[in-house]
Short mmCIF file of C-alpha atoms and ligand atoms in Angstrom, two decimals:
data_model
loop_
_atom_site.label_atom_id
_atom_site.label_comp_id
_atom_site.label_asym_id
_atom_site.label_seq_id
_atom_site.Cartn_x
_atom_site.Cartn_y
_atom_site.Cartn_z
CA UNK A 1 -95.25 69.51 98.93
CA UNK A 2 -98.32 71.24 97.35
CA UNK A 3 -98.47 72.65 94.45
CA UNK A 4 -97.90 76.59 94.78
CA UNK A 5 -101.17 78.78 95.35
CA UNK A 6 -102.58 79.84 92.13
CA UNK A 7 -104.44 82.94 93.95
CA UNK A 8 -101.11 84.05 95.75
CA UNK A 9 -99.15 86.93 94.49
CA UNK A 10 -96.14 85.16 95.19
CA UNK A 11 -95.32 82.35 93.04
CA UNK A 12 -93.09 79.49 94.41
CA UNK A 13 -89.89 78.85 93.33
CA UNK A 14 -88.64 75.43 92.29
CA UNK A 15 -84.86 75.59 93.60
CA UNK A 16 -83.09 73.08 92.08
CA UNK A 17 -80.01 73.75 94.19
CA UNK A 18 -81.33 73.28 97.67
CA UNK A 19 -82.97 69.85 96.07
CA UNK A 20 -80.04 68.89 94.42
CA UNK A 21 -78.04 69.04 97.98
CA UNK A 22 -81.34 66.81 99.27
CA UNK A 23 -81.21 64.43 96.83
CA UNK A 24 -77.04 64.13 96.91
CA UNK A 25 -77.38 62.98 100.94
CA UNK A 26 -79.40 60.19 99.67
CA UNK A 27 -77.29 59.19 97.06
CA UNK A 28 -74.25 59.44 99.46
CA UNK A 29 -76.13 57.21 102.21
CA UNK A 30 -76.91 54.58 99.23
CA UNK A 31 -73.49 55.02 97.91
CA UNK A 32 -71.60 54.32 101.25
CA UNK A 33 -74.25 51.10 102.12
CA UNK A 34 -73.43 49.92 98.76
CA UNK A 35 -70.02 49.74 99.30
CA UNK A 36 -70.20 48.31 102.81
CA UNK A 37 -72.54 45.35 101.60
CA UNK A 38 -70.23 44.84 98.60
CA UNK A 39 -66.48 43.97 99.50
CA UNK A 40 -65.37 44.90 95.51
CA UNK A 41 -67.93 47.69 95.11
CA UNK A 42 -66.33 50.72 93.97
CA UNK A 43 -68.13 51.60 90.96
CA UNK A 44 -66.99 54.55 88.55
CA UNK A 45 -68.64 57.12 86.02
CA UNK A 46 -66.62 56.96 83.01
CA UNK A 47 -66.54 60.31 81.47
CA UNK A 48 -65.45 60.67 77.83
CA UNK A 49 -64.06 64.07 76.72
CA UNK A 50 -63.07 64.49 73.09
CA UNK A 51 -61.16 67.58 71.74
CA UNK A 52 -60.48 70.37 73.54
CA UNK A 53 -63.40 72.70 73.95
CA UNK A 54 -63.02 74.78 77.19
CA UNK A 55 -67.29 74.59 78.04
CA UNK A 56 -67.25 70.67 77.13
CA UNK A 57 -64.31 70.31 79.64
CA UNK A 58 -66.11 72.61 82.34
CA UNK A 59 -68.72 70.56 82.25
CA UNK A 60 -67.19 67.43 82.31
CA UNK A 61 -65.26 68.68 85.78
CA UNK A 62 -68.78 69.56 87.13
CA UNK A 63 -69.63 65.68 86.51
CA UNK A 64 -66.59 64.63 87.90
CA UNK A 65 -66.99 66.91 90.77
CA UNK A 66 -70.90 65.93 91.16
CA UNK A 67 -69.33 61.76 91.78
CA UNK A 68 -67.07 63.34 94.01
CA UNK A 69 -69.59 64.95 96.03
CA UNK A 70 -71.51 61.29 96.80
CA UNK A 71 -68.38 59.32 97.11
CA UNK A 72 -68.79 57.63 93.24
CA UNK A 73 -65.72 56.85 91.44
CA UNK A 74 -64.64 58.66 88.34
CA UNK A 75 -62.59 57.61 85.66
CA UNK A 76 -61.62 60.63 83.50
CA UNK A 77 -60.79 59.99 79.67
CA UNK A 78 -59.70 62.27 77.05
CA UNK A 79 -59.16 61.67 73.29
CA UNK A 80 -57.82 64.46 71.14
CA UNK A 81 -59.59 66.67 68.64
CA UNK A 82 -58.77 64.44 65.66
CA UNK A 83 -59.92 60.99 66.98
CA UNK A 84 -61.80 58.85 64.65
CA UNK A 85 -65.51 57.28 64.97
CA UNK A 86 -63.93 53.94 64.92
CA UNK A 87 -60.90 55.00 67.72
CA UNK A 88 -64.06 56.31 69.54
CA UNK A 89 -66.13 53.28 69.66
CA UNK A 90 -62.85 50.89 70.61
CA UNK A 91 -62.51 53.08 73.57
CA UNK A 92 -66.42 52.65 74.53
CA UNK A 93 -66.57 48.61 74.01
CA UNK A 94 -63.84 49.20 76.20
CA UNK A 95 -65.53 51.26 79.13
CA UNK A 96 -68.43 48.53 78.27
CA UNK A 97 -66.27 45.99 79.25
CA UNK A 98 -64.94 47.07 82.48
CA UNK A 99 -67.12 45.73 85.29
CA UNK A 100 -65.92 48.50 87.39
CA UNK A 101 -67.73 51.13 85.03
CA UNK A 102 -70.85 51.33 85.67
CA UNK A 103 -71.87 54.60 83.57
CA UNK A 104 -70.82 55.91 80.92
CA UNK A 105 -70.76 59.72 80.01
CA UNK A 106 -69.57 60.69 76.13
CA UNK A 107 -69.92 64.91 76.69
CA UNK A 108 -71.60 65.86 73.73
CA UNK A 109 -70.45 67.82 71.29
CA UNK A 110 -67.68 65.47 69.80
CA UNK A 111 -65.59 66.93 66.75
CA UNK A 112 -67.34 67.12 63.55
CA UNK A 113 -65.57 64.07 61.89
CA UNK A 114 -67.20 62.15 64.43
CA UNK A 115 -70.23 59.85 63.92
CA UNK A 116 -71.96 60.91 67.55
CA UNK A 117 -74.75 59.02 66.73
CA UNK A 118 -73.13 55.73 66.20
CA UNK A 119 -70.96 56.30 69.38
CA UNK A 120 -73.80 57.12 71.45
CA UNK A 121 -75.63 53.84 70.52
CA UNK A 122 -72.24 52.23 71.33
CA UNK A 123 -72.92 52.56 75.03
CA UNK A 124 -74.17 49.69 76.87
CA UNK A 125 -77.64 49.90 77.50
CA UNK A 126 -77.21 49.39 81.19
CA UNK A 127 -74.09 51.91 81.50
CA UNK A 128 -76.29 54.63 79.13
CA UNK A 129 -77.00 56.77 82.59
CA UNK A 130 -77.15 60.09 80.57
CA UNK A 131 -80.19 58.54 78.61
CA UNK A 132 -78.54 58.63 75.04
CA UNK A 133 -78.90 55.90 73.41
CA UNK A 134 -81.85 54.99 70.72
CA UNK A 135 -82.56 52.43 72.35
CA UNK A 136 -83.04 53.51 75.83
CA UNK A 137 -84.67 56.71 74.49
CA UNK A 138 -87.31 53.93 72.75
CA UNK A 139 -87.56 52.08 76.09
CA UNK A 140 -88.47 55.03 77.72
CA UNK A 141 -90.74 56.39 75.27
CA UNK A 142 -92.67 53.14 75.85
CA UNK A 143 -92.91 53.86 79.51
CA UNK A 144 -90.19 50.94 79.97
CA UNK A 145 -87.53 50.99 82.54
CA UNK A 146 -84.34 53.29 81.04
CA UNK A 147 -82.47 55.56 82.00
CA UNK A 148 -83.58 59.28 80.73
CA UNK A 149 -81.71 61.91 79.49
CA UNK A 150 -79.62 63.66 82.19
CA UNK A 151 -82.11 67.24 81.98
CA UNK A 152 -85.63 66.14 81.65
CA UNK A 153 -84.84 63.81 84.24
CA UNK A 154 -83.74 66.44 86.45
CA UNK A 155 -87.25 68.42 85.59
CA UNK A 156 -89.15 65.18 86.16
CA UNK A 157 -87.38 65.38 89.83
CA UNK A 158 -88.14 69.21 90.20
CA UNK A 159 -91.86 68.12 89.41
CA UNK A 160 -91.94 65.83 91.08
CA UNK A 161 -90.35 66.92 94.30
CA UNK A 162 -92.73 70.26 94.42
CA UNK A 163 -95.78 68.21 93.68
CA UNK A 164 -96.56 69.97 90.33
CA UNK A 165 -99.24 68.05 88.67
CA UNK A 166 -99.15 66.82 85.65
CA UNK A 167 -101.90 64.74 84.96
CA UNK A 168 -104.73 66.38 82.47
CA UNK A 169 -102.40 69.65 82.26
CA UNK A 170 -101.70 71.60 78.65
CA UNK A 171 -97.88 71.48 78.65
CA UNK A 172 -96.21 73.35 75.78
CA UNK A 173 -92.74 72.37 75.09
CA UNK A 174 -90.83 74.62 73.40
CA UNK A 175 -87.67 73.11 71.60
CA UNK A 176 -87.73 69.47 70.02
CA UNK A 177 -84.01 68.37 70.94
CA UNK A 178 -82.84 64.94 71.20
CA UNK A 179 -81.47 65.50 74.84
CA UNK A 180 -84.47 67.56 76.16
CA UNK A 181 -87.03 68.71 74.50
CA UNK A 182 -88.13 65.37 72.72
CA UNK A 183 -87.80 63.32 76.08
CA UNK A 184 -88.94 66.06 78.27
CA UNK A 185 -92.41 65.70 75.77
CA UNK A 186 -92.52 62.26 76.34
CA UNK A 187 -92.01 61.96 80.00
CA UNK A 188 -94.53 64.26 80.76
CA UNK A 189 -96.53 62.78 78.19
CA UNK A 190 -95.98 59.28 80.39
CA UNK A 191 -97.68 60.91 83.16
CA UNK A 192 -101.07 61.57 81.07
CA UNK A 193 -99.63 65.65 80.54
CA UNK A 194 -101.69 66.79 76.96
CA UNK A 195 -98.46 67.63 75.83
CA UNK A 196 -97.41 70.35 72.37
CA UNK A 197 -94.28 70.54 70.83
CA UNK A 198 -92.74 73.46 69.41
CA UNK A 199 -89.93 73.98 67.60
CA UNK A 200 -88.54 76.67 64.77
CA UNK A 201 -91.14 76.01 62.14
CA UNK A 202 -93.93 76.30 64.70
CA UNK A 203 -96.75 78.86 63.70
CA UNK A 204 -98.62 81.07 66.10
CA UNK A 205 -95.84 80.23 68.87
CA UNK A 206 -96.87 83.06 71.46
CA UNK A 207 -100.90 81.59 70.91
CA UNK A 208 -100.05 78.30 71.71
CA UNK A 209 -97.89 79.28 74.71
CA UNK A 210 -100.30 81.25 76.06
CA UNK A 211 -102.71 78.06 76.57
CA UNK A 212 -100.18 76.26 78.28
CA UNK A 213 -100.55 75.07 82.41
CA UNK A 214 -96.89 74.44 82.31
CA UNK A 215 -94.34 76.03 79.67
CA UNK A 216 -90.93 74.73 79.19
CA UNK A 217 -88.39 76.59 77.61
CA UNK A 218 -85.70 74.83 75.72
CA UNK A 219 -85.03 76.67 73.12
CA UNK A 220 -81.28 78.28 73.31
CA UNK A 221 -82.17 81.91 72.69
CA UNK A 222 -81.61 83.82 75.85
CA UNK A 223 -85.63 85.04 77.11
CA UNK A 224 -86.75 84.06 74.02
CA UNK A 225 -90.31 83.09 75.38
CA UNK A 226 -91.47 86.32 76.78
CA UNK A 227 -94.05 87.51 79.67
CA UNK A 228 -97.33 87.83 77.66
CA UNK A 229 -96.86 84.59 76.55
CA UNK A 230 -97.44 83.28 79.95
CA UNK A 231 -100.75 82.39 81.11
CA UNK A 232 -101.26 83.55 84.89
CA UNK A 233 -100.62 80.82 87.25
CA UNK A 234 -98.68 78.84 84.47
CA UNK A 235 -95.59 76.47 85.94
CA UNK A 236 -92.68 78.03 83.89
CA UNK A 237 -90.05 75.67 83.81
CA UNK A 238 -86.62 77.23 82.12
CA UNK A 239 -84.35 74.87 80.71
CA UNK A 240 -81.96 76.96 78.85
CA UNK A 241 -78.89 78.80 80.07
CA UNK A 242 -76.77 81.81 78.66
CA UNK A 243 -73.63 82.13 80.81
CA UNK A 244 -72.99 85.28 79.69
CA UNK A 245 -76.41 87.18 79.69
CA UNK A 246 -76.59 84.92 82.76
CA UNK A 247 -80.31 84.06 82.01
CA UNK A 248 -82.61 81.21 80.13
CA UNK A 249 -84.66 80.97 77.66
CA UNK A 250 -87.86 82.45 79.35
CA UNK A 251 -87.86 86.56 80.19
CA UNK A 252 -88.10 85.04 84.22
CA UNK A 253 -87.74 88.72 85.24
CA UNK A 254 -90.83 89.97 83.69
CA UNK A 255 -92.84 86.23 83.28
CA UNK A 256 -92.29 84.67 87.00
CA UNK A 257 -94.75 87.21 88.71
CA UNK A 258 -97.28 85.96 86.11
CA UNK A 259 -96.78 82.40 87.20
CA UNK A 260 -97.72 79.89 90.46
CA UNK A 261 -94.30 78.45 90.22
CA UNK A 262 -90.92 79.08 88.15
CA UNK A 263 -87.13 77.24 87.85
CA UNK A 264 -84.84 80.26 88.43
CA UNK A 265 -81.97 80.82 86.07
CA UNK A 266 -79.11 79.85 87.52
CA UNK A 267 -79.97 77.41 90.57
CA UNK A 268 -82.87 75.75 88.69
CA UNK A 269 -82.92 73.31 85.88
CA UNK A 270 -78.74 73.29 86.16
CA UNK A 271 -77.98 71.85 88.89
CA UNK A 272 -80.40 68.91 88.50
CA UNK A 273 -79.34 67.71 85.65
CA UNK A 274 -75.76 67.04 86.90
CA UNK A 275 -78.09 65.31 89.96
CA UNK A 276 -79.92 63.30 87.81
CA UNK A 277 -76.91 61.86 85.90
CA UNK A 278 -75.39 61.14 89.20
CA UNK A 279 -78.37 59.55 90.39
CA UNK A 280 -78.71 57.09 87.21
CA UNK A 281 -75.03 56.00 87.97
CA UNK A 282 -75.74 55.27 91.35
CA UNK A 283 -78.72 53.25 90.10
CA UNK A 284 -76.85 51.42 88.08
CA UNK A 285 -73.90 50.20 90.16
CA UNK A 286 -76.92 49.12 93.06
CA UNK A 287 -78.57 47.11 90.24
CA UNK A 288 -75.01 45.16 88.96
CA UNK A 289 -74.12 45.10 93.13
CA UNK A 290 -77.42 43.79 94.64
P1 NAP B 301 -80.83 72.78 70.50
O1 NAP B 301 -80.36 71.41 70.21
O2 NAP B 301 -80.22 73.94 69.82
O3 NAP B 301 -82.43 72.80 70.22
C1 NAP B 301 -83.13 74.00 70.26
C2 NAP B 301 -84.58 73.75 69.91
O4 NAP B 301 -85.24 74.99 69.92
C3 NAP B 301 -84.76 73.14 68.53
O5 NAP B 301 -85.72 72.12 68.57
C4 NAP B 301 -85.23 74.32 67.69
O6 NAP B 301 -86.16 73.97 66.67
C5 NAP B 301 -85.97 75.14 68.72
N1 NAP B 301 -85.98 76.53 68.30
C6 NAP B 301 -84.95 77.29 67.87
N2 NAP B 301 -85.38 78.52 67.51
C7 NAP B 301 -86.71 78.53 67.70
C8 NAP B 301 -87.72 79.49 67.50
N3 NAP B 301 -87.45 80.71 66.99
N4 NAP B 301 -88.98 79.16 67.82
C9 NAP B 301 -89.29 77.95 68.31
N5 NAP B 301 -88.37 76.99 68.52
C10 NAP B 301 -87.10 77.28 68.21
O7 NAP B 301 -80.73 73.10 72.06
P2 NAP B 301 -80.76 72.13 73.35
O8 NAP B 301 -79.49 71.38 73.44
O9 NAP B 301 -82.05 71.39 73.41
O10 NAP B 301 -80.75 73.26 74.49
C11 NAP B 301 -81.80 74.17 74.66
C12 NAP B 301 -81.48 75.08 75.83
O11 NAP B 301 -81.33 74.29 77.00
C13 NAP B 301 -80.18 75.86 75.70
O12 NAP B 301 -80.38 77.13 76.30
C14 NAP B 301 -79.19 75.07 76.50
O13 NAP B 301 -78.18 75.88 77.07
C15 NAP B 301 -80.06 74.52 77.58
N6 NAP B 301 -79.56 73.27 78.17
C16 NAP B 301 -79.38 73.28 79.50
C17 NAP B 301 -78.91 72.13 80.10
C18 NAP B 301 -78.72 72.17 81.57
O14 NAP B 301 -77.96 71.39 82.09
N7 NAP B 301 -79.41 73.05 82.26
C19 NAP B 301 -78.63 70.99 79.37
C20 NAP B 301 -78.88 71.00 78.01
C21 NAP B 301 -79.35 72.16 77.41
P3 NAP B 301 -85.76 73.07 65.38
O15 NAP B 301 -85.73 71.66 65.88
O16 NAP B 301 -86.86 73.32 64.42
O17 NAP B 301 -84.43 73.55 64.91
#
């Protein structure tokens, strides 16, 4: 698809909802023909739940729901709140030895006596389909194969679905997470973007913004990143969600006139991230299957 008409009034709009329902008929085709070539194939996402916060456990269902949806296996596992780092990890070299399991999904946050760091690491490399560990992060920063993390993954399919170019463009991330502002940077920074990285300490924010081709917001502070920050025709990509505002982290109602294309908040960013995970996991069980 081309990328959206800088001199038309109306800018395009990156729906990650219609593309997630594309890309999920792939994945169902490749799914099915995996498990008719392969008389044992019936590979599973392991999702890992810890404690019992009601927006980790949402989410978690949405995975669940997301294999469902392609015909991938899930296996469902929840630890209580006061589970140690060391009860943790058992339970991963566990998922990591089980052949069926072929991702593995720890839903993030885990309870504060928890070393998350240590049990993200734990994952095996080739069941780390939510991009979290070090060392996949590393492989992918080098522009080796890895799986990325589950969001800027799901951009890198918006992008590269609507044919946004990337090459020789000013991006300005906004937001220097582990899950998705740091990879986002370096993805797009894998496809020869120029790319900035902002974060709280940051001086002159709106400035730097405002010389930006493509902005993405992932900050966590609903419309933080407001319209005359936006330069016209700018890609706005808005990573951030505030169920109860029910908006991102970009003003979208004022800034996506100024721009050639925007993600809309919800249906944008959201619903390809659950995509992409799904995606990695069907990756991996046709790489252990072929
Ligand atoms: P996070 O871990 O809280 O990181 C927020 C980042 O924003 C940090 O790097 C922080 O800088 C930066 N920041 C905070 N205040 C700032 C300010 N005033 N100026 C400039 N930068 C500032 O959040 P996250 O997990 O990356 O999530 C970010 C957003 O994405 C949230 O809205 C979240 O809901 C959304 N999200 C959506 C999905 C999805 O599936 N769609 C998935 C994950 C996250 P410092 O590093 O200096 O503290």
């Amino acid at each position: 698809m081309d990328q959206k008409n800088e001199n038309s009034s109306n800018p395009l709009v990156l729906d990650g909802k219609i593309l997630a329902q594309l890309v999920r008929i792939d994945l169902k085709q490749r799914i099915s023909a995996l498990k008719q070539s392969s008389e044992n194939a019936e590979p599973v996402l392991a999702t890992l739940l810890v404690g019992s916060d009601p927006a980790s456990a949402t989410y978690v269902k949405m995975k669940q729901n997301g294999c469902k949806k392609v015909g991938l296996g899930s296996l469902k596992v929840e630890m209580p709140e006061d589970t140690t780092t060391e009860q943790l990890l058992a339970k991963i070299n566990e998922l990591n030895a089980d052949p069926q399991v072929r991702g593995i999904l720890l839903q993030h946050p885990v309870p504060s006596q928890i070393d998350e760091r240590a049990c993200f690491d734990a994952i095996d490399i080739e069941k780390d389909v939510d991009g979290v560990t070090c060392l996949g992060f590393g492989r992918m920063s080098m522009n080796l194969e890895a799986y990325g993390s589950a969001t800027p993954k799901g951009i890198m399919m918006i992008i590269e679905h609507y044919g946004i170019e990337l090459k020789g463009k000013n991006v300005v991330v906004v937001g220097r997470s582990p899950i998705l502002g740091k990879p986002m940077a370096l993805m797009m920074l894998n496809k020869h973007a120029t790319v900035t990285i902002c974060h709280s300490r940051t001086q002159n924010l709106p400035d730097i913004v405002r010389q930006a081709d493509i902005v993405v917001g992932a900050v966590g502070i609903p419309e933080f990143i407001k319209a005359d920050w936006i330069k016209e025709g700018a890609v706005i990509i808005d990573a951030g969600y505030h169920p109860k505002e029910n908006c991102g982290d970009v003003d979208l109602k004022n800034a996506a006139e100024k721009s050639s294309a925007y993600t809309p908040v919800p249906g944008g960013v959201g619903p390809m991230t659950i995509t992409a995970l799904i995606a990695q996991s069907v990756e991996s069980a046709e790489k252990f299957y072929k």
